[in-house]
mmCIF file of C-alpha atoms in Angstrom:
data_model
loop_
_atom_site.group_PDB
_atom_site.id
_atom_site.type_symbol
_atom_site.label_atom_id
_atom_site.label_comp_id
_atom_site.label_asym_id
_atom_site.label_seq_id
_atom_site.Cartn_x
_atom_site.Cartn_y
_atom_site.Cartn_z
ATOM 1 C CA UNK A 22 40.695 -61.496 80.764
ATOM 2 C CA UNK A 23 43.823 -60.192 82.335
ATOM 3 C CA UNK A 24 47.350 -60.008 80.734
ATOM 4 C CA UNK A 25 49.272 -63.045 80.332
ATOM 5 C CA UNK A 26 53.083 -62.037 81.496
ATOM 6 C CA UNK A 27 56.323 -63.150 79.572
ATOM 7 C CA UNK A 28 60.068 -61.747 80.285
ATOM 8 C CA UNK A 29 61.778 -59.892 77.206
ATOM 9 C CA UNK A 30 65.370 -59.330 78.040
ATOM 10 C CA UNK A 31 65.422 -58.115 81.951
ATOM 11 C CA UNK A 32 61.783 -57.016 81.703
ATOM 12 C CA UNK A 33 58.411 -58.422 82.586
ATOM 13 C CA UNK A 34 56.147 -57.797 79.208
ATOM 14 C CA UNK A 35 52.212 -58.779 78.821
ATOM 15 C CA UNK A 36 51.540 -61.170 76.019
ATOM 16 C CA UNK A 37 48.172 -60.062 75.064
ATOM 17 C CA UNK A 38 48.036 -62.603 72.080
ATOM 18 C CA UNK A 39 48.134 -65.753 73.931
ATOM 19 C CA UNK A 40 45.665 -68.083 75.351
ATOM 20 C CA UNK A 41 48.369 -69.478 77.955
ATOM 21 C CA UNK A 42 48.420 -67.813 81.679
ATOM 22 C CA UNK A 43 51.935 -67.547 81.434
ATOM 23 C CA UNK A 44 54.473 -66.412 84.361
ATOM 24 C CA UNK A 45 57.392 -64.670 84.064
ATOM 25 C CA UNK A 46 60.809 -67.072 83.395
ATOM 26 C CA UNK A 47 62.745 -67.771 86.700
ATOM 27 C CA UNK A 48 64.720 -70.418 86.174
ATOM 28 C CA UNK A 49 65.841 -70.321 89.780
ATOM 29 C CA UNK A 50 61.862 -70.999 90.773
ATOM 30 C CA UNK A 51 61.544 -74.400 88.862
ATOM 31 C CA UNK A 52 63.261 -76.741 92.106
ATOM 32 C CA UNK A 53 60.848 -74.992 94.397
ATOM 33 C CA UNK A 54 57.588 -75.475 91.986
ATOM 34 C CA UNK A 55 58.513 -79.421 91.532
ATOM 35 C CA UNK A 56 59.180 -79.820 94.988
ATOM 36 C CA UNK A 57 55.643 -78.457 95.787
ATOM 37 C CA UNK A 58 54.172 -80.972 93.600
ATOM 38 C CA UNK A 59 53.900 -78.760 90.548
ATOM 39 C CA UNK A 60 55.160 -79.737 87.288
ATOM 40 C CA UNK A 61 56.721 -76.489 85.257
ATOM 41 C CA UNK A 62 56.471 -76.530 81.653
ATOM 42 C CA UNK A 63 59.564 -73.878 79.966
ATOM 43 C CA UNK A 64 59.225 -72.462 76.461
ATOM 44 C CA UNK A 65 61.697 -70.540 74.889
ATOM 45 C CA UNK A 66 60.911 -68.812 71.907
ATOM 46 C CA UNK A 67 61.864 -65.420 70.110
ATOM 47 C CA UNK A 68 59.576 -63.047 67.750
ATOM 48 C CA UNK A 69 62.206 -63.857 65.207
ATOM 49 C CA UNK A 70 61.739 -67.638 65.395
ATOM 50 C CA UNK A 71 59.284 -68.573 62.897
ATOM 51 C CA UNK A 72 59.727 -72.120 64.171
ATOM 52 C CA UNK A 73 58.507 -71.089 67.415
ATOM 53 C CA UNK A 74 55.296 -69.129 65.966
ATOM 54 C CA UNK A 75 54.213 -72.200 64.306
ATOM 55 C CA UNK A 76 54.731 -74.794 67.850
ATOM 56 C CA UNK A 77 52.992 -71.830 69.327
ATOM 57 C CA UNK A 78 50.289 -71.736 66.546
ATOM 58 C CA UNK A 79 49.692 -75.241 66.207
ATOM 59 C CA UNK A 80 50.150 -76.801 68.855
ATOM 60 C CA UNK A 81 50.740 -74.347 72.395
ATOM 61 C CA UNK A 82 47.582 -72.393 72.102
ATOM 62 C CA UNK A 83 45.389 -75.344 70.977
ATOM 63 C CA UNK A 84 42.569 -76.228 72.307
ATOM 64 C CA UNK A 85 43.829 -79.535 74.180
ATOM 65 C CA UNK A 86 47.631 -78.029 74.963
ATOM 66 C CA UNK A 87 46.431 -74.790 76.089
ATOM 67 C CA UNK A 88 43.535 -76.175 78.575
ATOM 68 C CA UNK A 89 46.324 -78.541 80.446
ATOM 69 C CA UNK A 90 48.706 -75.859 80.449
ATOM 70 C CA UNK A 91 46.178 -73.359 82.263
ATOM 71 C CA UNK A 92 45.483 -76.359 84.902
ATOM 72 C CA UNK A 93 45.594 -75.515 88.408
ATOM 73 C CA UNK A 94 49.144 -77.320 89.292
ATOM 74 C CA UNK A 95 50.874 -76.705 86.323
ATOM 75 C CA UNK A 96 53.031 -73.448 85.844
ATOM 76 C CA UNK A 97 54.117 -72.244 82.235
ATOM 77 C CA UNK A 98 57.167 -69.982 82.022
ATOM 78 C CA UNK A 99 57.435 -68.137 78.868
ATOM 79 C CA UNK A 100 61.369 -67.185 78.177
ATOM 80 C CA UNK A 101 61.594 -64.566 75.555
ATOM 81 C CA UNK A 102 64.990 -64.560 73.592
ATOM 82 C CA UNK A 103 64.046 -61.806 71.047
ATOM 83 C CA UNK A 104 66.827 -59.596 72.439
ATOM 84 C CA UNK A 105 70.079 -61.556 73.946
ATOM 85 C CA UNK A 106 69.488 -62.334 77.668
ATOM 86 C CA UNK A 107 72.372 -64.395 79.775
ATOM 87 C CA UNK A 108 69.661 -65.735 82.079
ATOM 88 C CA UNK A 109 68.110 -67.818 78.741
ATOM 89 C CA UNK A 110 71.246 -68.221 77.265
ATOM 90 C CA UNK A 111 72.450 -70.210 80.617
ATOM 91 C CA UNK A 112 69.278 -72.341 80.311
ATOM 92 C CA UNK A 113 69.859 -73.079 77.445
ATOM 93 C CA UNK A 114 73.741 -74.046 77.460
ATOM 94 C CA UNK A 115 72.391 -76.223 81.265
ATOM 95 C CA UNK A 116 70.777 -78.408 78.316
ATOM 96 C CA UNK A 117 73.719 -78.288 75.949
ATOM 97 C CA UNK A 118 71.553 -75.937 73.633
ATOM 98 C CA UNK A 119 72.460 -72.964 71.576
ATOM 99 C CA UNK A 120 69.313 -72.293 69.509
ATOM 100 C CA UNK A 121 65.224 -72.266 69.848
ATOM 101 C CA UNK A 122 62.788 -73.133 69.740
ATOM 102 C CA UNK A 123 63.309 -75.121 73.233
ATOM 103 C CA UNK A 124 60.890 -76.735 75.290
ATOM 104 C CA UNK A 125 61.271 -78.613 78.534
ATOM 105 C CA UNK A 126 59.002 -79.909 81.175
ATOM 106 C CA UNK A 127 59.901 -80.672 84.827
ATOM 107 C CA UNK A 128 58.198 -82.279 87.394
ATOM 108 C CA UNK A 129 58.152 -84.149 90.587
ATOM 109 C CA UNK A 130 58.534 -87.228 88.661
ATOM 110 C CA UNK A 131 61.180 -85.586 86.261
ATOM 111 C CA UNK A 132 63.063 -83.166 87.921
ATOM 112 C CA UNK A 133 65.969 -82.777 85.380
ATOM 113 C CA UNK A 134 63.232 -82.138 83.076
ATOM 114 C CA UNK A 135 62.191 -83.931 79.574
ATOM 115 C CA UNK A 136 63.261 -82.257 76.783
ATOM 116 C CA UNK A 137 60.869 -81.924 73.686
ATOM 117 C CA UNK A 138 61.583 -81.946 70.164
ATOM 118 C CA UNK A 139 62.285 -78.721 68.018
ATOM 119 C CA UNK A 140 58.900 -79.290 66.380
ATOM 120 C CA UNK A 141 56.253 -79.944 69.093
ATOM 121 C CA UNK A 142 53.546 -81.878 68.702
ATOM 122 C CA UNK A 143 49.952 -82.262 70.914
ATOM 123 C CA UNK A 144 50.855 -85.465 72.460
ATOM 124 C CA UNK A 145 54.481 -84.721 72.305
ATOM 125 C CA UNK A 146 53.503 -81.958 74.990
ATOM 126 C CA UNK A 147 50.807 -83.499 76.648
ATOM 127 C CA UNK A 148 52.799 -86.962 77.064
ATOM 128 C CA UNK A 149 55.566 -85.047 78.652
ATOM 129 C CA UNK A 150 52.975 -82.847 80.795
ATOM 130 C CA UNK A 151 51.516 -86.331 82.075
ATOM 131 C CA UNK A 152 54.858 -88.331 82.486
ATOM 132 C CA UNK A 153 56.624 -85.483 84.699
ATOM 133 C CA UNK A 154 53.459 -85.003 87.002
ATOM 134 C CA UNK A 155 53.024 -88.657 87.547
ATOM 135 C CA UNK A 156 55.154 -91.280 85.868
ATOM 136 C CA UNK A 157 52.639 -92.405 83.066
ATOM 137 C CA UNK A 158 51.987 -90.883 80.032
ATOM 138 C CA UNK A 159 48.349 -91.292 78.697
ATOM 139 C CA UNK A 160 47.278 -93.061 76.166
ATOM 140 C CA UNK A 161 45.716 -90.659 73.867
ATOM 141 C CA UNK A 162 46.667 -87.577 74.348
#
């Protein structure tokens, strides 16, 4: 299986210890995916967030999470904030945010994006996955 790919400060890093295909964080990307149709699911997180290695844990590289979030129109964006980085801290203040863990989805039916709670859960993600791509979350998930 080849590398999965998440930015650490200015550089591009392979996260070897994921399940997720993730793409580097461009922030300035997310408009053009939506307007194509795809929906863009953000996570910032930080090796020093033990928060984050539990959503990750738990929920992210599940089973159910990680299958929809390797699906052919969706695009994950891993933003590492282990070491400061203006280009996640600017994100992050665009949502009035200051800390992590921090999740948002966008899509072409929520283009602003939904935000998700601190602590993520399955549907919590999956809802959000379902009611940015097409208006209707599904029962279930």
């Amino acid at each position: 299986m080849p590398p999965h790919f998440a930015r650490e400060g200015n550089a591009t890093v392979a996260d070897t210890n994921s399940v997720i295909r993730w793409k580097p964080f461009a922030p300035e990307a997310i408009a053009g995916h939506v307007a194509a149709g795809r929906t863009v699911f953000v996570d910032v997180t930080a090796d020093w967030c033990v928060t984050c290695k539990v959503n990750k844990a738990l929920v992210i590289d599940s089973d159910r999470v990680s299958a929809r979030l390797n699906a052919g129109n969706i695009i994950a964006m891993k933003a590492d904030w282990t070491r400061p980085d203006p280009v996640i801290t600017a994100f992050l203040q665009r949502f009035s945010r200051y800390g992590i863990p921090f999740d948002v989805v966008f899509g072409p039916k929520s283009p602003d994006g939904i935000v998700l709670p601190e602590l993520l859960t399955k549907n919590a993600v999956l809802g959000a996955l379902d009611k940015a791509s097409d208006g209707r979350a599904v029962a279930g998930r």
